[in-house]
PDB file of C-alpha atoms and ligand atoms in Angstrom:
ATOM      1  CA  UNK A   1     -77.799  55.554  18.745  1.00  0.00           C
ATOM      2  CA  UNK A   2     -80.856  55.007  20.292  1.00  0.00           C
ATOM      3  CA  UNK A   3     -83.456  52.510  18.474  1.00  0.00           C
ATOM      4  CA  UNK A   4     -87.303  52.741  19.220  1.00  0.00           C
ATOM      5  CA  UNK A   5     -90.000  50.293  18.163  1.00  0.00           C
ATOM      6  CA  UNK A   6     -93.727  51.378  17.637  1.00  0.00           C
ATOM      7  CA  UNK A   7     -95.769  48.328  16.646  1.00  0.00           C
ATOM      8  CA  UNK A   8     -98.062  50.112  14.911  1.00  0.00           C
ATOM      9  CA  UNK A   9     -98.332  54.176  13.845  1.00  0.00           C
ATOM     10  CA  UNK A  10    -100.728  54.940  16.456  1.00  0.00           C
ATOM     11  CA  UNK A  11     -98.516  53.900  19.247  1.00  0.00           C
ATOM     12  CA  UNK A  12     -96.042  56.259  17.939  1.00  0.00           C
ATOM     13  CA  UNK A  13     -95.309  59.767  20.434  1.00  0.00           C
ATOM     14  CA  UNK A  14     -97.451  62.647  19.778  1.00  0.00           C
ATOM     15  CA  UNK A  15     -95.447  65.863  18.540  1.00  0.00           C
ATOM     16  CA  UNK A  16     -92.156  64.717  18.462  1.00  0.00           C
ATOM     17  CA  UNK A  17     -89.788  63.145  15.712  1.00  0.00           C
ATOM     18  CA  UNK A  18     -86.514  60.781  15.531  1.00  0.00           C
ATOM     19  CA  UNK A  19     -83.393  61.703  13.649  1.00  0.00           C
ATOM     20  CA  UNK A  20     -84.649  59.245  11.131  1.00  0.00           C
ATOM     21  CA  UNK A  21     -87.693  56.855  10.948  1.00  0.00           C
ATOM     22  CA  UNK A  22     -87.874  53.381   9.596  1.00  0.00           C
ATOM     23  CA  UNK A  23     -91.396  52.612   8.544  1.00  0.00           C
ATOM     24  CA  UNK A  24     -92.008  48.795   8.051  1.00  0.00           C
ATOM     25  CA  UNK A  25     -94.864  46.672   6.019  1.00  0.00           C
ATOM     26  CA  UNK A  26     -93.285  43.554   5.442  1.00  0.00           C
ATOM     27  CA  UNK A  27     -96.926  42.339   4.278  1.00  0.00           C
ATOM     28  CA  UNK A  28     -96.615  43.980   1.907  1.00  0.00           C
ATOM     29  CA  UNK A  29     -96.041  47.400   1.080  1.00  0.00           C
ATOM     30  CA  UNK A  30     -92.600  48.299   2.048  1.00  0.00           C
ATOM     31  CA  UNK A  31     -91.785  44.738   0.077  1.00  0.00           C
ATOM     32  CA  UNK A  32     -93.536  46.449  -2.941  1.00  0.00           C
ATOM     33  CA  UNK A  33     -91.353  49.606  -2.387  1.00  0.00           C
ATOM     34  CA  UNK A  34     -88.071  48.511  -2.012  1.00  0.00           C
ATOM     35  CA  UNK A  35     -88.864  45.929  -4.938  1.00  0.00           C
ATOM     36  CA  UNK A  36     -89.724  48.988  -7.151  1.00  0.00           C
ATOM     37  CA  UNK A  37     -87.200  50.929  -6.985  1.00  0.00           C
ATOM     38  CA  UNK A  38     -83.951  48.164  -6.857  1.00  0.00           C
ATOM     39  CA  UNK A  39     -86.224  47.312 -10.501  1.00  0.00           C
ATOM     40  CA  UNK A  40     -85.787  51.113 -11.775  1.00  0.00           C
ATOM     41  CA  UNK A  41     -88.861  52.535 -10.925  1.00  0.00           C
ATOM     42  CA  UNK A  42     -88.317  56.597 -10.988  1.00  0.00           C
ATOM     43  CA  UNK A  43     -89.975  56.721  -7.582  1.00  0.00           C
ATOM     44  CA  UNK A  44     -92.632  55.877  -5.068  1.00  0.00           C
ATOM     45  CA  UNK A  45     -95.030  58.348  -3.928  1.00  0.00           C
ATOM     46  CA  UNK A  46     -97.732  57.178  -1.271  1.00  0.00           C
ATOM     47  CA  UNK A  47    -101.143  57.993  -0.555  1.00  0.00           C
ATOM     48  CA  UNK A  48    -103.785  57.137   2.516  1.00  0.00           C
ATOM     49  CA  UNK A  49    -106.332  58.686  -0.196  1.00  0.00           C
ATOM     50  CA  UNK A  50    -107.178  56.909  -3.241  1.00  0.00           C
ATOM     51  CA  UNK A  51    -109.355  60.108  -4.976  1.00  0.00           C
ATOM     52  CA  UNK A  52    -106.681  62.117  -4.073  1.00  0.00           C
ATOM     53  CA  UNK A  53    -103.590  59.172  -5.626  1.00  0.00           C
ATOM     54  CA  UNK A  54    -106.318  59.671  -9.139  1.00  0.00           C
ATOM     55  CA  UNK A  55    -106.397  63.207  -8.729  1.00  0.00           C
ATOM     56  CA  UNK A  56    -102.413  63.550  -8.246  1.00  0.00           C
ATOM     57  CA  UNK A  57    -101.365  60.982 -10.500  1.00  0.00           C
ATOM     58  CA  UNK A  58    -103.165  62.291 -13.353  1.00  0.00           C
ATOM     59  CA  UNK A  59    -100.687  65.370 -13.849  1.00  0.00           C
ATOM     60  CA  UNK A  60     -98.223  62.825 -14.418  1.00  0.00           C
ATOM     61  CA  UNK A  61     -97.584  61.624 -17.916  1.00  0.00           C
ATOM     62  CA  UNK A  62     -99.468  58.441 -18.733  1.00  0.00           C
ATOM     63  CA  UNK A  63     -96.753  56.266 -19.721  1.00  0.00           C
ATOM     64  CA  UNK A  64     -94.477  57.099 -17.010  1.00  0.00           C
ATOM     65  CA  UNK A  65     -96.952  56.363 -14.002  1.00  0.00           C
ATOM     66  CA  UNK A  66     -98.034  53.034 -12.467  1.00  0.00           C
ATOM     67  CA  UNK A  67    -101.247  53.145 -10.007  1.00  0.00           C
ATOM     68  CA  UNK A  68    -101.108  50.557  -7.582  1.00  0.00           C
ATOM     69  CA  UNK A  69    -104.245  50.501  -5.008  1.00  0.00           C
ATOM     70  CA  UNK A  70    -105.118  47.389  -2.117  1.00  0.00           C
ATOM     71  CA  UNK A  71    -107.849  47.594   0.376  1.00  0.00           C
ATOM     72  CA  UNK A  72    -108.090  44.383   2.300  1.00  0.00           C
ATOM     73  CA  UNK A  73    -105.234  42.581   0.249  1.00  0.00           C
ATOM     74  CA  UNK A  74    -107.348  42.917  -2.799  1.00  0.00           C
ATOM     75  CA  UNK A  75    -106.893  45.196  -5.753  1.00  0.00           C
ATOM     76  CA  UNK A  76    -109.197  48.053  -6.193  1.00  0.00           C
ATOM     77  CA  UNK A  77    -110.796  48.508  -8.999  1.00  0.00           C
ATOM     78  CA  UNK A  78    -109.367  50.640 -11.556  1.00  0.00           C
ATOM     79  CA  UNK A  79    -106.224  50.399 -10.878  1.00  0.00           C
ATOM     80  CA  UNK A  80    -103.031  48.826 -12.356  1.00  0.00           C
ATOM     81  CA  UNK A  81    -101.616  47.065 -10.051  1.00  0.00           C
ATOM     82  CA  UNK A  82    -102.628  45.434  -6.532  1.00  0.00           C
ATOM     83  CA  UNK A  83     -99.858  45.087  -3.712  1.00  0.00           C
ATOM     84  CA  UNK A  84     -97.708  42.154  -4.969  1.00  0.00           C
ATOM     85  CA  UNK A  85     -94.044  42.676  -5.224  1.00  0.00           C
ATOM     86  CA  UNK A  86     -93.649  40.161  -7.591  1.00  0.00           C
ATOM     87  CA  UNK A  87     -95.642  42.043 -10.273  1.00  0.00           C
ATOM     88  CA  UNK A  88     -93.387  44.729 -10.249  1.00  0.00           C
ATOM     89  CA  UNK A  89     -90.755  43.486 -12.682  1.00  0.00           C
ATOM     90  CA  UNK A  90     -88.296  45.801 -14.527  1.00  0.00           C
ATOM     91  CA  UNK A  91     -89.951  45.791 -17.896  1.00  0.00           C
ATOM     92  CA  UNK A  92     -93.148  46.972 -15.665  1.00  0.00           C
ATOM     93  CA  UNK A  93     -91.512  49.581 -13.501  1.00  0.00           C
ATOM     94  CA  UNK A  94     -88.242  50.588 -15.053  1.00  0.00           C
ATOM     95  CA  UNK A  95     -88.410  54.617 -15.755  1.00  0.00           C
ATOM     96  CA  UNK A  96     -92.206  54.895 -13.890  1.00  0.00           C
ATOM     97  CA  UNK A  97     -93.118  56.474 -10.879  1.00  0.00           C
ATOM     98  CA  UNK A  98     -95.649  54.307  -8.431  1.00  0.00           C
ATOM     99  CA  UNK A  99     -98.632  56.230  -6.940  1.00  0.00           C
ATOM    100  CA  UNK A 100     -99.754  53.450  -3.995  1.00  0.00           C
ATOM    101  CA  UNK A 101    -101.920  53.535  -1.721  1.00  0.00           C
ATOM    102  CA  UNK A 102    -102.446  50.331   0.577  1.00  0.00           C
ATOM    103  CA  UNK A 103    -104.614  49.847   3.914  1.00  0.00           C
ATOM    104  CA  UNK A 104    -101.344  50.475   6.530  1.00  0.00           C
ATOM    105  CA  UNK A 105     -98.674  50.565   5.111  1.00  0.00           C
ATOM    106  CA  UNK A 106     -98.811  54.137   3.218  1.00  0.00           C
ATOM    107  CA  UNK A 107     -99.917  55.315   6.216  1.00  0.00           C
ATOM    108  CA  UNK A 108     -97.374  54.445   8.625  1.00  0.00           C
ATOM    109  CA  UNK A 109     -94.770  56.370   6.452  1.00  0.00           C
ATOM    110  CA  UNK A 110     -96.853  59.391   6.172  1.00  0.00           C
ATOM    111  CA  UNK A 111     -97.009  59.414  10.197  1.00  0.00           C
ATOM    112  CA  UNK A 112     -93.491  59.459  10.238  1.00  0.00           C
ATOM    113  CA  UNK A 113     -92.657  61.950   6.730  1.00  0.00           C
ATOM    114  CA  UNK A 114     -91.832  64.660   8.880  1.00  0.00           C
ATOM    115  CA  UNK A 115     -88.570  62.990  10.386  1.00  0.00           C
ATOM    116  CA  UNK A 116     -85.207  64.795   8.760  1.00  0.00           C
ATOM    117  CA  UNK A 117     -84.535  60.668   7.067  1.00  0.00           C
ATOM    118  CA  UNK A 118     -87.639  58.649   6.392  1.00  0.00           C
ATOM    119  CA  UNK A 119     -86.924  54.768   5.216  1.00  0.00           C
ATOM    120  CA  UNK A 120     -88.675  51.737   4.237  1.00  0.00           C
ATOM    121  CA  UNK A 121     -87.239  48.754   5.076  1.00  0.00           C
ATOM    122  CA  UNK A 122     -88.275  45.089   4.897  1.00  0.00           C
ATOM    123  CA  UNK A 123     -86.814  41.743   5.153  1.00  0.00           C
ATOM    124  CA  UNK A 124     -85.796  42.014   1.561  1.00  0.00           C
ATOM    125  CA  UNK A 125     -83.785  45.021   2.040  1.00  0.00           C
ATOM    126  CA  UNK A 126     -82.850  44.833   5.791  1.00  0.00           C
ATOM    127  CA  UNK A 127     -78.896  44.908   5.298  1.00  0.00           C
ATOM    128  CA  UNK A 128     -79.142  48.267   3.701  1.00  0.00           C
ATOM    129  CA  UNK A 129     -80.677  49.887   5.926  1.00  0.00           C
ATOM    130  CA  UNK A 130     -78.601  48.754   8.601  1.00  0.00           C
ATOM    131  CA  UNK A 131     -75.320  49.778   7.121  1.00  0.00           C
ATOM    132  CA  UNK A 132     -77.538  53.185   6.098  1.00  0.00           C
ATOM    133  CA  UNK A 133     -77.992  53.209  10.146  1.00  0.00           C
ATOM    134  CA  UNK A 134     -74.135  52.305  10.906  1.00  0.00           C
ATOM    135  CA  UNK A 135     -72.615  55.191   8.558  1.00  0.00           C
ATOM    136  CA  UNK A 136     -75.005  57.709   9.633  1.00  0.00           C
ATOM    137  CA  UNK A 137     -75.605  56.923  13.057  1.00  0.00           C
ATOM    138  CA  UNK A 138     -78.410  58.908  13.871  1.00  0.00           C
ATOM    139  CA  UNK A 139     -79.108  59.563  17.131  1.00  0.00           C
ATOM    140  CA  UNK A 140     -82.937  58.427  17.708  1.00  0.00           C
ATOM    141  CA  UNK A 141     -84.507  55.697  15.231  1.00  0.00           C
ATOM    142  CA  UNK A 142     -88.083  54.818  15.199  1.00  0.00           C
ATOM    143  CA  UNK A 143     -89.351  51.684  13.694  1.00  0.00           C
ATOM    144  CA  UNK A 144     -92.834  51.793  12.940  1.00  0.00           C
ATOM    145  CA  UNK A 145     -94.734  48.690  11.913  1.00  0.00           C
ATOM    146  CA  UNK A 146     -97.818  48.891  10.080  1.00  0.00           C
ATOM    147  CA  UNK A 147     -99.983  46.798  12.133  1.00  0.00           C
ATOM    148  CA  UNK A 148    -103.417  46.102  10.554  1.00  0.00           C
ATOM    149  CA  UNK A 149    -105.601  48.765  11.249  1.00  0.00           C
ATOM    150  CA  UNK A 150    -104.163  49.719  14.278  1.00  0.00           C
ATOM    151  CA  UNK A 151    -103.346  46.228  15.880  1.00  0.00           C
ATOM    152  CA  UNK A 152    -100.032  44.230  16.674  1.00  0.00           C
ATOM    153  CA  UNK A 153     -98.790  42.381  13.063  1.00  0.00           C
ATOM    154  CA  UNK A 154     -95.898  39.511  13.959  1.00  0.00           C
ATOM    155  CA  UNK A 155     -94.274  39.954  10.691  1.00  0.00           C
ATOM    156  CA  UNK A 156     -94.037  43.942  10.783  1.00  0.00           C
ATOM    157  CA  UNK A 157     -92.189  43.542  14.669  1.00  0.00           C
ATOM    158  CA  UNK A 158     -90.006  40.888  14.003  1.00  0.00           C
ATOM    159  CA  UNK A 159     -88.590  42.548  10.903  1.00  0.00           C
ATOM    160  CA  UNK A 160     -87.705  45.493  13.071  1.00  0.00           C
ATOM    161  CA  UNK A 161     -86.185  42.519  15.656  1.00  0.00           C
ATOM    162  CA  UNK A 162     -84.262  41.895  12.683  1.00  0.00           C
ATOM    163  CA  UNK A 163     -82.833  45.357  12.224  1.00  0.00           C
ATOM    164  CA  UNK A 164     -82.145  45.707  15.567  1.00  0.00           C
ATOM    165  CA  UNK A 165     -80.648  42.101  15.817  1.00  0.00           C
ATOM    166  CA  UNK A 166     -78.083  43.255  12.902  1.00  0.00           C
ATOM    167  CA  UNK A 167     -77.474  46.472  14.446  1.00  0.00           C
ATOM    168  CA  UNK A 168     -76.042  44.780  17.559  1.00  0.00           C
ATOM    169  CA  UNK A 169     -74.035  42.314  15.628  1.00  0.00           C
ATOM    170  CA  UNK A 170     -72.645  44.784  13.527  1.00  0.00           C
ATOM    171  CA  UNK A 171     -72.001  47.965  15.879  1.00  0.00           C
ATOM    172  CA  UNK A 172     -69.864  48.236  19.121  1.00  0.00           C
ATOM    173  CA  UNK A 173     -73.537  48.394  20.866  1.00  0.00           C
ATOM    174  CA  UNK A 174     -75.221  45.697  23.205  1.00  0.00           C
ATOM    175  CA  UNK A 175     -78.728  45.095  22.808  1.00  0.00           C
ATOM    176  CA  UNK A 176     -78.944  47.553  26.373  1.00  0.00           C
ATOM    177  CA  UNK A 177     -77.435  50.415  24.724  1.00  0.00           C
ATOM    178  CA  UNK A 178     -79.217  50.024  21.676  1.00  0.00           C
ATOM    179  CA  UNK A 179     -82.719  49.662  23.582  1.00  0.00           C
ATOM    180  CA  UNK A 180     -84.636  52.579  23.999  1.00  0.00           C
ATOM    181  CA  UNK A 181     -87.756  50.850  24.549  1.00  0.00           C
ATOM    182  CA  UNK A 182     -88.683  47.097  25.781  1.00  0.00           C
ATOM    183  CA  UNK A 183     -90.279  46.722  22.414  1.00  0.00           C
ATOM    184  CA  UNK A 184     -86.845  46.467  21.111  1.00  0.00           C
ATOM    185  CA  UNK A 185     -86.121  43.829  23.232  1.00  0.00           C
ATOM    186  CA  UNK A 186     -89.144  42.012  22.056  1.00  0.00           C
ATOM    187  CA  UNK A 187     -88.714  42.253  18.990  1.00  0.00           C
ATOM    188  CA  UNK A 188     -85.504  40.994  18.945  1.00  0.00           C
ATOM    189  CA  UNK A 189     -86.226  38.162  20.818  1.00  0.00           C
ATOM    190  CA  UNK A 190     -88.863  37.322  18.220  1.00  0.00           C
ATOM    191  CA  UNK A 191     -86.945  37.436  15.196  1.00  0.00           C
ATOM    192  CA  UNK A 192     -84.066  35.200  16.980  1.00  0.00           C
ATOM    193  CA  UNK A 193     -86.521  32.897  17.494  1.00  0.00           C
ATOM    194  CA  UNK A 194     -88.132  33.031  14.019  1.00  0.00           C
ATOM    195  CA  UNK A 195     -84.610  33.720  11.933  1.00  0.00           C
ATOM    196  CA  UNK A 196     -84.531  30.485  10.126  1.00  0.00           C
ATOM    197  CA  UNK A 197     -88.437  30.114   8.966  1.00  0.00           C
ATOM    198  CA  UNK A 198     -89.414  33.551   8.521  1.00  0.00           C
ATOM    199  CA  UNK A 199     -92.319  31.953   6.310  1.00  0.00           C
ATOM    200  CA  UNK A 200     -93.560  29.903   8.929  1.00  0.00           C
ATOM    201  CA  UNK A 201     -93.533  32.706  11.322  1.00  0.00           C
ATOM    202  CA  UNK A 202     -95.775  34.371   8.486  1.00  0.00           C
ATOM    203  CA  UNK A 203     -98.051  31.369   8.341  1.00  0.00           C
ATOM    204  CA  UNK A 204     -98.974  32.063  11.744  1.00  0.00           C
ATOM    205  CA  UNK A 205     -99.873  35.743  11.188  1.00  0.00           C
ATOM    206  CA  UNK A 206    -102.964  37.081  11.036  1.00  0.00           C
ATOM    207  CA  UNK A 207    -102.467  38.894   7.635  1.00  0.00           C
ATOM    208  CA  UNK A 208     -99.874  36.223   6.736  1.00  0.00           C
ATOM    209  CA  UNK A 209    -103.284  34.031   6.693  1.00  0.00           C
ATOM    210  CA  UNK A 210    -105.555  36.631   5.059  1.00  0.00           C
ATOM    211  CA  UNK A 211    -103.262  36.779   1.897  1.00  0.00           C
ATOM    212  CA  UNK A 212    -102.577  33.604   1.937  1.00  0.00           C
ATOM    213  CA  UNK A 213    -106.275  32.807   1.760  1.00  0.00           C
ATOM    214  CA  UNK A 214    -106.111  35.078  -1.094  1.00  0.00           C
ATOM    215  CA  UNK A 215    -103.971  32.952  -3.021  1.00  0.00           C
ATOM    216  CA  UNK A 216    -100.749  34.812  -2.378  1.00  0.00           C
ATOM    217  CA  UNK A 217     -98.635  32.261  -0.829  1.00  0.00           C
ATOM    218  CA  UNK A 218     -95.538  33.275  -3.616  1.00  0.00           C
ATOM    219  CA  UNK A 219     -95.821  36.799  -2.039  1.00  0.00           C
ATOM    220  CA  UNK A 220     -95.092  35.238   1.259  1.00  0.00           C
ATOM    221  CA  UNK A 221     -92.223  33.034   0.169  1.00  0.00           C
ATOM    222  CA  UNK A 222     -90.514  36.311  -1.656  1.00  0.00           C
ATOM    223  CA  UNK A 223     -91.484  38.347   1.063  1.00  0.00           C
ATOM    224  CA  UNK A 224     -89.449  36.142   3.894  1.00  0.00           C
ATOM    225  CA  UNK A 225     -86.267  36.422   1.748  1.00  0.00           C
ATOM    226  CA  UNK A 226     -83.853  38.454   3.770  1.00  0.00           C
ATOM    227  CA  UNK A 227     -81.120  40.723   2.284  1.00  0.00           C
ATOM    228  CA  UNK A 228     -81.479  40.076  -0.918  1.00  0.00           C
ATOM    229  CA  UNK A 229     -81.756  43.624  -2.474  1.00  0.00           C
ATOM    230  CA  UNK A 230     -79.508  46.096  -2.123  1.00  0.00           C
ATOM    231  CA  UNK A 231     -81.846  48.891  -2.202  1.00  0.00           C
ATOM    232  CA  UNK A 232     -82.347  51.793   0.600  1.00  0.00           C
ATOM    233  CA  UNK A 233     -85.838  53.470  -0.374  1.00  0.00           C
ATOM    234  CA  UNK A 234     -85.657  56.837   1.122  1.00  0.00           C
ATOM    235  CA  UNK A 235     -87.620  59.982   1.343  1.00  0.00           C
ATOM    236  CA  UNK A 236     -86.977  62.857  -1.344  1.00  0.00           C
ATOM    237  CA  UNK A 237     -89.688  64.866  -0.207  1.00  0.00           C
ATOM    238  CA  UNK A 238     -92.494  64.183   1.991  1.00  0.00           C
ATOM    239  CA  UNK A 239     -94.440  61.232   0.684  1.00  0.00           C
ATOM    240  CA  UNK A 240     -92.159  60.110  -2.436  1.00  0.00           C
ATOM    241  CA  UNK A 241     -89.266  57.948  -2.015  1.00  0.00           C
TER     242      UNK A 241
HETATM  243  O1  3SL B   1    -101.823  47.095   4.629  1.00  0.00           O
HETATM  244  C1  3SL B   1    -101.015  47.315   3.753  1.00  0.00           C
HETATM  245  O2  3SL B   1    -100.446  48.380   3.602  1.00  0.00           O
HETATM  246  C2  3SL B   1    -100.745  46.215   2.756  1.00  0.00           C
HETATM  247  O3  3SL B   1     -99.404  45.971   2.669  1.00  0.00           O
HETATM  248  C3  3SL B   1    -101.631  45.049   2.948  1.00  0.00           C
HETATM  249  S1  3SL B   1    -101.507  43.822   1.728  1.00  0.00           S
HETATM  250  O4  3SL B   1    -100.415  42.946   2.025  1.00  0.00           O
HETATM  251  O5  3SL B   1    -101.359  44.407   0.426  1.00  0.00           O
HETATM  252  O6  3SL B   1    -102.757  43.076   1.803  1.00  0.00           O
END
């Protein structure tokens, strides 16, 4: 296995694809996702376009859909639901597909929804995609952060450090045969430094700050927990997981 790290989608390779493609928005849309569907949500489809989320969603029936829509950590108008994880609770989400379309993070999985396996991982759910990764071994993995509109986000890289981290503890690889880029060895490096306050690594993070000027500071705190659902969100078809 081979394991890549993009820090954002546009720093991704033109025209080619991995075996399978980890798309990360710890901040906090992959959070959202995984957090969905461990609470019995039917699925998670994603959009970059909210007209065409309205115009998609609406063939669905009404009781068994949940819009959720964020532009600049707010919630747009209109819609159900915002980007917090911790409003999707089972008695919300059980039996309902989520139409969501947020600022990055839907649209670093749709750069990658042409790979054969398309994930979304997160601190949250990190240990299941890692043992996903150790039974299937693929042989090329991309993780692709979300970045904020097209920059570097320390939350998104260091969550892939953490993947990467617990693929070398768990596999017969080093970090040099796991490496196929230097970001790799980056990001590990960051999340071993980070490992034990996680929250305080998203205090100092630019979009860490933005939401938690926003008043989202219990996103952050949920959002920092590691491993604690056992939940691999995976792609069914291109752009629903
Ligand atoms: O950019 C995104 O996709 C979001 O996760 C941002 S926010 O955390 O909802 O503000």
């Amino acid at each position: 296995m081979k394991l890549f790290v993009y820090h954002t989608p546009e720093l991704t390779p033109n025209g080619q694809v991995p075996d399978c493609a980890i798309a990360v928005d710890v901040l906090r849309a992959t959070s959202t996702m995984a957090t969905v569907l461990a609470a019995g949500g039917e699925a998670v489809q994603v959009f970059s376009d909210l007209d065409q989320l309205m115009e998609v969603s609406e063939q669905w029936p009404a009781q068994k859909r949940l819009r959720a829509g964020e532009r600049g950590g707010a919630k747009v108008a209109g819609f159900e639901l915002g980007n917090s994880p911790l409003d999707c609770t089972p008695e919300l989400v059980e039996g309902r597909r989520l139409f969501i379309s947020t600022t990055n993070g839907t649209r670093a999985l749709q750069r990658v929804q042409d790979s054969p396996a398309v994930l979304a991982a997160a601190f949250i759910n990190r240990a299941a995609v890692v043992q996903y990764l150790l039974e299937k071994q693929p042989e090329t993995v991309w993780i692709v952060g979300s970045g904020w509109e097209g920059s570097f986000s320390l939350e998104d890289t260091a969550c892939a450090g953490a993947i990467a981290h617990s693929l070398v503890e768990k596999s017969q690889l080093s970090q040099d045969d796991l490496a196929g880029n230097d970001e790799v060895i980056s990001a590990i490096a960051l999340y071993s430094q980070w490992q034990d306050n996680l929250l305080g690594l998203f205090h100092q993070a630019s979009h860490g700050k933005r939401l938690l000027r926003l008043e989202c500071h219990e996103d952050l705190k949920y959002c920092a927990s590691t491993d604690i659902l056992d939940i691999l969100p995976i792609q069914r078809e291109p752009g629903v997981l």
